[in-house]
Amino acid sequence: MFQAVAKVSSGRFCPCMGLFVRSNSSRTDQRGILANRVAVVTGSTYGIGFAIARRLAQDGAHVVISSRKQQNVNKAVAMLQGEGLSVAGTVCHVGKAEDRERLVNLALEHCGAVDFLVCNAAANPVVGSTLGASEEVWDKILNINVKAPALLLSQMLPYMEKRGYGYKMGWGLVGYGEPE
Ligand SMILES: NC(=O)c1ccc[n+]([C@@H]2O[C@H](COP(=O)([O-])OP(=O)(O)OC[C@H]3O[C@@H](n4cnc5c(N)ncnc54)[C@H](OP(=O)(O)O)[C@@H]3O)[C@@H](O)[C@H]2O)c1
């Protein structure tokens, strides 16, 4: 689906076949404070992640949207493209290595870079105290909320460092690099 979407050179975004859209709509500010920046947001097809993705795109970033369900990805991408924003999307269950790989590849192949990683996807299998939670519950919390963001960051950080500008945000881990 994403193979023939866009060609990128030297980190510049070149829309050509549809999933990324730049329109002349006044709602897309190509000169926004995030112009030519690339943001990857996990768990971004609805809720808080979707709002973050929309705002980053409204500020001029090219945004890669993702979540577990293809239909949610399609709906979110269609909605934001309909607003004239530059977005693409792919399925990515953050707990699956092959999905994380696909997410990184989409950002690099079609945007040429990564500047921001927002790890919004998280699992909340327990409401209330975790004391007494089963090992299975702890595995889920640690895999989705801690291990997956750390692995995603380690995959993307080399590309973020190349840009001299990187910001990673998540609900479990936070790190950033100032612009040079
Ligand atoms: N809402 C609150 O009051 C609140 C308070 C504190 C913290 N938080 C945290 O803030 C984040 C967003 O909250 P929210 O209320 O917006 O959540 P939400 O409405 O449940 O949205 C979750 C988003 O993440 C995706 N998602 C869920 N599990 C995923 C996984 N394993 N891998 C990738 N994507 C996944 C969902 O799409 P799919 O179903 O398609 O995967 C959806 O796009 C969550 O991490 C939550 O724990 C929320």
Coordinates of N, CA and C and ligand atoms in Angstrom, one line a residue:
M1 N 0.8 -1.2 0.0 CA 0.0 0.0 0.0 C 0.9 1.3 0.0
F2 N 2.0 1.2 0.7 CA 2.8 2.4 0.9 C 4.0 2.5 -0.1
Q3 N 4.2 1.4 -0.8 CA 5.4 1.3 -1.6 C 5.5 2.4 -2.6
A4 N 4.5 2.8 -3.2 CA 4.6 3.8 -4.3 C 3.9 5.1 -3.9
V5 N 4.2 5.5 -2.8 CA 3.5 6.7 -2.3 C 4.2 8.0 -2.6
A6 N 5.4 8.1 -2.1 CA 6.1 9.4 -2.3 C 7.6 9.2 -2.4
K7 N 8.2 10.1 -3.1 CA 9.7 10.0 -3.3 C 10.2 11.2 -2.4
V8 N 11.3 10.9 -1.8 CA 11.9 11.9 -0.9 C 13.4 12.1 -1.3
S9 N 13.8 13.3 -1.3 CA 15.3 13.5 -1.5 C 15.7 14.5 -0.4
S10 N 16.9 14.2 0.1 CA 17.5 15.1 1.1 C 16.6 15.6 2.2
G11 N 15.7 14.8 2.6 CA 14.8 15.2 3.7 C 13.7 16.1 3.3
R12 N 13.6 16.4 2.0 CA 12.5 17.2 1.6 C 11.3 16.4 1.2
F13 N 10.1 16.8 1.4 CA 9.0 16.1 1.2 C 8.4 16.3 -0.2
C14 N 8.2 15.2 -0.9 CA 7.7 15.4 -2.3 C 6.5 14.5 -2.5
P15 N 5.3 15.1 -2.3 CA 4.1 14.3 -2.5 C 3.9 13.9 -3.9
C16 N 3.5 12.7 -4.1 CA 3.2 12.3 -5.5 C 2.0 11.4 -5.7
M17 N 1.7 10.6 -4.7 CA 0.6 9.7 -5.1 C -0.5 9.5 -4.1
G18 N -0.6 10.5 -3.2 CA -1.9 10.4 -2.5 C -1.9 10.3 -1.0
L19 N -1.1 9.4 -0.4 CA -1.2 9.3 1.1 C -0.8 10.5 1.8
F20 N 0.3 11.1 1.4 CA 0.7 12.4 1.9 C 0.0 13.4 1.1
V21 N -0.5 14.4 1.7 CA -1.2 15.4 0.9 C -0.7 16.8 1.4
R22 N -0.3 17.6 0.5 CA -0.1 19.0 0.7 C -1.2 19.8 -0.1
S23 N -2.0 20.5 0.5 CA -3.0 21.3 -0.3 C -2.7 22.7 -0.1
N24 N -3.4 23.5 -0.9 CA -3.3 25.0 -0.7 C -4.3 25.5 0.3
S25 N -4.9 24.6 1.0 CA -5.9 25.0 2.0 C -5.2 25.9 3.0
S26 N -6.0 26.9 3.4 CA -5.4 27.8 4.4 C -5.2 27.1 5.8
R27 N -5.8 25.9 5.9 CA -5.7 25.2 7.2 C -4.3 24.5 7.3
T28 N -3.6 24.4 6.2 CA -2.3 23.8 6.2 C -1.3 24.9 6.1
D29 N -0.5 25.1 7.2 CA 0.5 26.1 7.2 C 1.9 25.6 6.9
Q30 N 2.2 25.6 5.6 CA 3.5 25.1 5.2 C 4.7 25.8 5.8
R31 N 4.4 27.0 6.3 CA 5.5 27.8 6.9 C 5.3 27.8 8.4
G32 N 4.6 26.8 8.9 CA 4.4 26.7 10.4 C 5.7 26.4 11.1
I33 N 5.6 26.5 12.4 CA 6.9 26.4 13.1 C 7.5 25.0 13.0
L34 N 6.7 24.0 12.5 CA 7.3 22.7 12.3 C 7.4 22.3 10.8
A35 N 7.5 23.3 9.9 CA 7.6 23.1 8.5 C 8.8 22.2 8.3
N36 N 8.6 21.2 7.4 CA 9.7 20.2 7.0 C 10.2 19.4 8.2
R37 N 9.5 19.4 9.3 CA 9.8 18.4 10.4 C 8.9 17.2 10.2
V38 N 9.4 16.1 10.7 CA 8.6 14.8 10.6 C 8.3 14.3 12.0
A39 N 7.1 14.0 12.2 CA 6.6 13.5 13.5 C 6.0 12.1 13.4
V40 N 6.4 11.2 14.2 CA 5.8 9.9 14.3 C 5.0 9.8 15.6
V41 N 3.7 9.5 15.5 CA 2.9 9.4 16.7 C 2.3 8.0 16.8
T42 N 2.6 7.3 17.9 CA 1.9 6.0 18.1 C 0.6 6.2 18.8
G43 N -0.3 5.3 18.5 CA -1.6 5.3 19.1 C -2.3 6.6 18.8
S44 N -2.4 6.9 17.5 CA -2.8 8.3 17.1 C -4.0 8.3 16.2
T45 N -4.9 7.3 16.3 CA -6.0 7.3 15.4 C -7.3 7.8 16.0
Y46 N -7.3 7.9 17.3 CA -8.3 8.7 18.0 C -7.8 9.1 19.4
G47 N -8.7 9.8 20.1 CA -8.3 10.2 21.4 C -7.1 11.3 21.4
I48 N -6.3 11.2 22.5 CA -5.3 12.2 22.7 C -4.2 12.1 21.6
G49 N -3.9 10.9 21.2 CA -2.9 10.8 20.2 C -3.3 11.4 18.9
F50 N -4.6 11.3 18.5 CA -5.1 11.9 17.3 C -5.0 13.4 17.4
A51 N -5.4 13.9 18.6 CA -5.3 15.4 18.8 C -3.9 15.9 18.7
I52 N -2.9 15.1 19.2 CA -1.5 15.5 19.1 C -1.1 15.5 17.6
A53 N -1.4 14.4 16.9 CA -1.1 14.3 15.5 C -1.6 15.5 14.7
R54 N -2.9 15.8 14.9 CA -3.5 16.9 14.2 C -2.8 18.2 14.4
R55 N -2.5 18.4 15.7 CA -1.9 19.7 16.0 C -0.5 19.8 15.4
L56 N 0.3 18.7 15.5 CA 1.6 18.8 14.9 C 1.5 19.1 13.4
A57 N 0.5 18.4 12.7 CA 0.4 18.6 11.3 C -0.1 20.1 11.0
Q58 N -1.0 20.6 11.8 CA -1.5 22.0 11.7 C -0.3 23.0 11.8
D59 N 0.7 22.6 12.6 CA 1.9 23.4 12.7 C 2.9 23.2 11.6
G60 N 2.6 22.4 10.6 CA 3.4 22.3 9.5 C 4.2 21.0 9.4
A61 N 4.2 20.1 10.4 CA 4.9 18.9 10.3 C 4.3 17.8 9.4
H62 N 5.1 16.9 8.8 CA 4.6 15.8 8.1 C 4.4 14.7 9.2
V63 N 3.2 14.2 9.4 CA 2.9 13.3 10.5 C 2.6 11.9 10.1
V64 N 3.2 10.9 10.7 CA 2.9 9.5 10.5 C 2.1 9.0 11.7
I65 N 0.9 8.7 11.3 CA -0.1 8.2 12.2 C -0.1 6.7 12.3
S66 N -0.5 6.1 13.5 CA -0.5 4.7 13.5 C -1.3 4.2 14.7
S67 N -1.8 3.0 14.6 CA -2.4 2.2 15.7 C -2.6 0.8 15.3
R68 N -3.3 0.0 16.1 CA -3.4 -1.4 15.8 C -4.3 -1.8 14.7
K69 N -5.3 -1.0 14.4 CA -6.4 -1.4 13.5 C -6.4 -0.6 12.2
Q70 N -6.3 -1.3 11.1 CA -6.3 -0.7 9.8 C -7.4 0.3 9.6
Q71 N -8.6 -0.1 10.0 CA -9.8 0.7 9.7 C -9.7 2.1 10.5
N72 N -9.1 2.0 11.7 CA -8.9 3.2 12.4 C -7.8 4.1 11.8
V73 N -6.8 3.5 11.3 CA -5.7 4.2 10.5 C -6.3 4.9 9.3
N74 N -7.1 4.1 8.5 CA -7.7 4.7 7.3 C -8.6 5.9 7.6
K75 N -9.4 5.7 8.7 CA -10.3 6.8 9.0 C -9.6 8.1 9.5
A76 N -8.5 7.9 10.3 CA -7.8 9.1 10.8 C -7.0 9.8 9.7
V77 N -6.4 9.0 8.8 CA -5.6 9.5 7.7 C -6.6 10.3 6.8
A78 N -7.7 9.7 6.5 CA -8.7 10.4 5.6 C -9.2 11.7 6.2
M79 N -9.5 11.6 7.5 CA -10.0 12.8 8.1 C -9.0 14.0 8.1
L80 N -7.7 13.7 8.4 CA -6.7 14.7 8.4 C -6.3 15.2 7.0
Q81 N -6.2 14.2 6.1 CA -6.0 14.7 4.7 C -7.1 15.6 4.2
G82 N -8.3 15.2 4.7 CA -9.5 16.0 4.3 C -9.4 17.5 4.8
E83 N -8.6 17.7 5.8 CA -8.3 19.0 6.4 C -7.1 19.6 5.7
G84 N -6.6 19.0 4.7 CA -5.4 19.5 4.0 C -4.1 19.3 4.7
L85 N -4.0 18.4 5.6 CA -2.8 18.2 6.4 C -2.0 17.1 5.8
S86 N -0.7 17.1 6.0 CA 0.3 16.2 5.5 C 0.5 15.0 6.4
V87 N -0.3 13.9 6.1 CA -0.2 12.8 7.0 C -0.2 11.5 6.2
A88 N 0.4 10.5 6.8 CA 0.4 9.1 6.3 C 0.1 8.2 7.4
G89 N -0.2 7.0 7.2 CA -0.5 6.1 8.3 C -0.2 4.7 8.0
T90 N 0.0 3.9 9.0 CA 0.3 2.5 8.9 C -0.2 1.8 10.2
V91 N -0.5 0.5 10.1 CA -0.8 -0.2 11.3 C 0.5 -0.4 12.1
C92 N 0.4 -0.1 13.4 CA 1.6 -0.4 14.2 C 1.1 -0.7 15.6
H93 N 1.0 -2.0 16.0 CA 0.8 -2.4 17.4 C 2.2 -2.3 18.0
V94 N 2.4 -1.4 18.9 CA 3.7 -1.0 19.4 C 4.4 -2.2 20.1
G95 N 3.7 -3.2 20.5 CA 4.3 -4.4 21.1 C 4.8 -5.4 20.1
K96 N 4.6 -5.1 18.8 CA 5.1 -6.1 17.7 C 6.3 -5.5 17.0
A97 N 7.4 -6.3 17.0 CA 8.6 -5.8 16.4 C 8.4 -5.5 14.9
E98 N 7.7 -6.4 14.2 CA 7.6 -6.1 12.8 C 6.7 -4.9 12.5
D99 N 5.8 -4.6 13.4 CA 5.0 -3.4 13.2 C 5.9 -2.1 13.4
R100 N 6.7 -2.2 14.5 CA 7.6 -1.0 14.8 C 8.5 -0.8 13.6
E101 N 9.0 -1.9 13.0 CA 9.9 -1.8 11.9 C 9.2 -1.1 10.7
R102 N 8.0 -1.5 10.5 CA 7.2 -0.9 9.4 C 7.0 0.6 9.6
L103 N 6.7 1.0 10.9 CA 6.5 2.4 11.2 C 7.8 3.2 10.9
V104 N 8.9 2.7 11.4 CA 10.1 3.4 11.1 C 10.4 3.5 9.6
N105 N 10.2 2.4 8.9 CA 10.5 2.4 7.5 C 9.6 3.4 6.8
L106 N 8.3 3.5 7.2 CA 7.4 4.4 6.5 C 7.9 5.9 6.7
A107 N 8.3 6.2 7.9 CA 8.7 7.6 8.1 C 10.0 7.9 7.3
L108 N 10.9 6.9 7.3 CA 12.2 7.2 6.6 C 12.0 7.1 5.0
E109 N 11.2 6.2 4.6 CA 11.1 6.1 3.1 C 10.3 7.2 2.5
H110 N 9.3 7.7 3.2 CA 8.4 8.6 2.6 C 8.6 10.0 3.2
C111 N 9.3 10.2 4.3 CA 9.5 11.5 4.8 C 11.0 11.8 4.8
G112 N 11.8 10.7 4.8 CA 13.3 10.9 4.7 C 13.9 11.2 6.1
A113 N 13.2 11.3 7.1 CA 13.8 11.7 8.4 C 12.8 11.5 9.5
V114 N 13.2 11.6 10.7 CA 12.3 11.7 11.9 C 12.9 12.8 12.8
D115 N 12.0 13.7 13.2 CA 12.4 14.7 14.2 C 11.7 14.5 15.5
F116 N 10.5 14.0 15.5 CA 9.7 13.9 16.8 C 9.1 12.5 16.8
L117 N 9.2 11.9 18.0 CA 8.6 10.6 18.3 C 7.7 10.8 19.5
V118 N 6.4 10.6 19.3 CA 5.4 10.7 20.4 C 4.9 9.3 20.7
C119 N 5.3 8.8 21.8 CA 4.8 7.4 22.2 C 3.6 7.6 23.0
N120 N 2.4 7.6 22.4 CA 1.2 7.8 23.0 C 0.5 6.5 23.4
A121 N 0.7 5.5 22.5 CA 0.1 4.2 22.8 C 0.5 3.6 24.1
A122 N -0.4 3.1 24.8 CA -0.1 2.5 26.1 C -1.2 1.5 26.5
A123 N -0.9 0.7 27.4 CA -1.8 -0.3 27.9 C -2.2 0.0 29.4
N124 N -3.4 -0.1 29.7 CA -3.8 0.1 31.1 C -4.7 -1.1 31.5
P125 N -4.1 -2.2 31.6 CA -4.9 -3.4 31.9 C -5.5 -3.5 33.3
V126 N -5.0 -2.6 34.2 CA -5.6 -2.6 35.6 C -6.1 -1.2 35.9
V127 N -7.2 -1.1 36.5 CA -7.7 0.1 37.0 C -7.6 0.1 38.5
G128 N -6.9 1.1 39.1 CA -6.6 1.1 40.5 C -5.2 0.5 40.8
S129 N -5.0 0.0 42.0 CA -3.7 -0.4 42.4 C -3.2 -1.6 41.6
T130 N -1.9 -1.6 41.3 CA -1.3 -2.7 40.6 C -0.8 -3.8 41.6
L131 N -0.9 -3.4 42.9 CA -0.5 -4.4 43.9 C -1.4 -5.6 43.7
G132 N -0.8 -6.8 43.6 CA -1.6 -8.0 43.4 C -1.9 -8.3 42.0
A133 N -1.4 -7.4 41.0 CA -1.6 -7.7 39.6 C -0.8 -9.0 39.2
S134 N -1.4 -9.7 38.3 CA -0.7 -10.9 37.8 C 0.5 -10.6 37.0
E135 N 1.3 -11.6 36.9 CA 2.6 -11.5 36.1 C 2.2 -11.1 34.6
E136 N 1.1 -11.7 34.2 CA 0.7 -11.4 32.8 C 0.4 -9.9 32.6
V137 N -0.3 -9.4 33.6 CA -0.6 -7.9 33.6 C 0.7 -7.1 33.6
W138 N 1.6 -7.5 34.5 CA 2.9 -6.7 34.6 C 3.6 -6.8 33.2
D139 N 3.6 -8.0 32.6 CA 4.3 -8.2 31.3 C 3.7 -7.2 30.3
K140 N 2.4 -7.1 30.3 CA 1.7 -6.2 29.3 C 2.1 -4.8 29.6
I141 N 2.0 -4.4 30.8 CA 2.4 -3.0 31.2 C 3.8 -2.7 30.8
L142 N 4.7 -3.6 31.1 CA 6.1 -3.3 30.8 C 6.4 -3.4 29.3
N143 N 5.8 -4.3 28.7 CA 6.1 -4.5 27.2 C 5.6 -3.3 26.4
I144 N 4.3 -2.9 26.7 CA 3.7 -1.8 25.9 C 4.1 -0.4 26.3
N145 N 4.2 -0.2 27.6 CA 4.5 1.1 28.1 C 5.9 1.5 28.3
V146 N 6.8 0.5 28.4 CA 8.2 0.7 28.7 C 9.1 0.2 27.6
K147 N 9.0 -1.1 27.3 CA 9.9 -1.7 26.4 C 9.7 -1.2 24.9
A148 N 8.4 -1.2 24.5 CA 8.1 -0.7 23.1 C 8.6 0.7 22.9
P149 N 8.3 1.7 23.7 CA 8.8 3.0 23.5 C 10.3 3.1 23.5
A150 N 11.0 2.3 24.4 CA 12.4 2.4 24.4 C 13.0 1.8 23.1
L151 N 12.4 0.7 22.6 CA 12.9 0.1 21.4 C 12.7 1.0 20.2
L152 N 11.5 1.6 20.1 CA 11.2 2.5 19.0 C 12.2 3.7 19.0
L153 N 12.4 4.2 20.2 CA 13.3 5.3 20.3 C 14.7 4.9 19.8
S154 N 15.2 3.7 20.2 CA 16.5 3.3 19.8 C 16.6 3.1 18.3
Q155 N 15.5 2.8 17.7 CA 15.5 2.6 16.2 C 15.5 4.0 15.6
M156 N 14.8 5.0 16.1 CA 14.7 6.3 15.5 C 15.8 7.3 15.9
L157 N 16.4 7.1 17.0 CA 17.3 8.1 17.5 C 18.4 8.4 16.5
P158 N 19.0 7.4 15.9 CA 20.1 7.7 15.0 C 19.7 8.7 13.9
Y159 N 18.5 8.6 13.4 CA 18.0 9.5 12.4 C 17.6 10.8 12.9
M160 N 17.1 10.8 14.2 CA 16.8 12.1 14.8 C 18.1 12.9 15.1
E161 N 19.1 12.2 15.5 CA 20.4 12.8 15.7 C 21.0 13.4 14.5
K162 N 20.8 12.7 13.3 CA 21.3 13.2 12.1 C 20.7 14.6 11.7
R163 N 19.5 14.8 12.1 CA 18.8 16.1 11.9 C 19.3 17.1 12.9
G164 N 20.0 16.7 13.9 CA 20.4 17.7 14.9 C 19.3 18.2 15.7
Y165 N 18.2 17.5 15.7 CA 17.0 18.1 16.4 C 16.1 16.9 16.6
G166 N 15.8 16.6 17.8 CA 15.0 15.5 18.1 C 14.2 15.6 19.4
Y167 N 13.0 15.1 19.4 CA 12.2 15.2 20.6 C 11.4 13.9 20.8
K168 N 11.6 13.3 21.9 CA 10.8 12.0 22.1 C 9.9 12.3 23.3
M169 N 8.7 12.0 23.2 CA 7.8 12.2 24.3 C 6.9 11.0 24.5
G170 N 6.7 10.6 25.7 CA 5.9 9.5 26.0 C 5.4 9.5 27.4
W171 N 4.5 8.7 27.8 CA 4.0 8.8 29.1 C 4.8 8.0 30.1
G172 N 5.8 7.2 29.6 CA 6.6 6.5 30.5 C 8.1 7.0 30.5
L173 N 8.5 7.5 29.3 CA 9.9 7.9 29.2 C 9.9 9.2 28.4
V174 N 10.7 10.1 28.8 CA 10.8 11.4 28.1 C 12.3 11.7 27.9
G175 N 12.6 12.1 26.7 CA 14.0 12.6 26.4 C 13.9 13.6 25.3
Y176 N 14.9 14.4 25.1 CA 14.9 15.3 24.0 C 16.4 15.8 23.7
G177 N 16.5 16.3 22.5 CA 17.7 16.9 22.1 C 17.4 18.3 21.6
E178 N 18.2 19.2 22.0 CA 17.9 20.6 21.6 C 18.4 20.8 20.2
P179 N 17.8 21.7 19.4 CA 18.3 22.0 18.1 C 19.8 22.5 18.2
E180 N 20.6 22.2 17.2 CA 22.0 22.7 17.2 C 22.0 24.2 17.0
Ligands
LIG1 N1 -7.7 9.7 28.8 C1 -7.1 9.8 30.0 O1 -7.8 10.3 31.0 C2 -5.7 9.5 30.3 C3 -5.1 9.7 31.5 C4 -3.8 9.4 31.7 C5 -3.1 8.8 30.7 N2 -3.6 8.5 29.5 C6 -2.8 7.9 28.5 O2 -2.8 8.7 27.4 C7 -2.8 7.9 26.2 C8 -4.0 8.3 25.3 O3 -5.2 8.2 26.1 P1 -6.6 8.2 25.3 O4 -7.6 8.3 26.3 O5 -6.5 9.1 24.1 O6 -6.6 6.6 24.8 P2 -7.6 6.0 23.7 O7 -8.8 6.9 23.5 O8 -7.8 4.6 24.3 O9 -6.7 6.0 22.4 C9 -5.7 5.0 22.3 C10 -5.1 5.1 20.9 O10 -4.0 4.2 20.9 C11 -4.3 3.2 20.0 N3 -3.7 2.0 20.6 C12 -4.2 1.3 21.7 N4 -3.3 0.3 22.0 C13 -2.3 0.4 21.1 C14 -1.1 -0.4 20.9 N5 -0.8 -1.5 21.7 N6 -0.3 -0.1 19.9 C15 -0.6 1.0 19.1 N7 -1.7 1.7 19.2 C16 -2.6 1.4 20.2 C17 -5.8 3.2 19.7 O11 -6.1 2.7 18.4 P3 -6.4 1.1 18.0 O12 -7.5 0.7 18.9 O13 -6.6 1.1 16.5 O14 -5.1 0.5 18.4 C18 -6.0 4.7 19.7 O15 -5.6 5.3 18.5 C19 -2.9 6.5 26.7 O16 -1.5 6.0 26.7 C20 -3.4 6.6 28.1 O17 -2.9 5.5 28.9 C21 -4.9 8.8 29.3

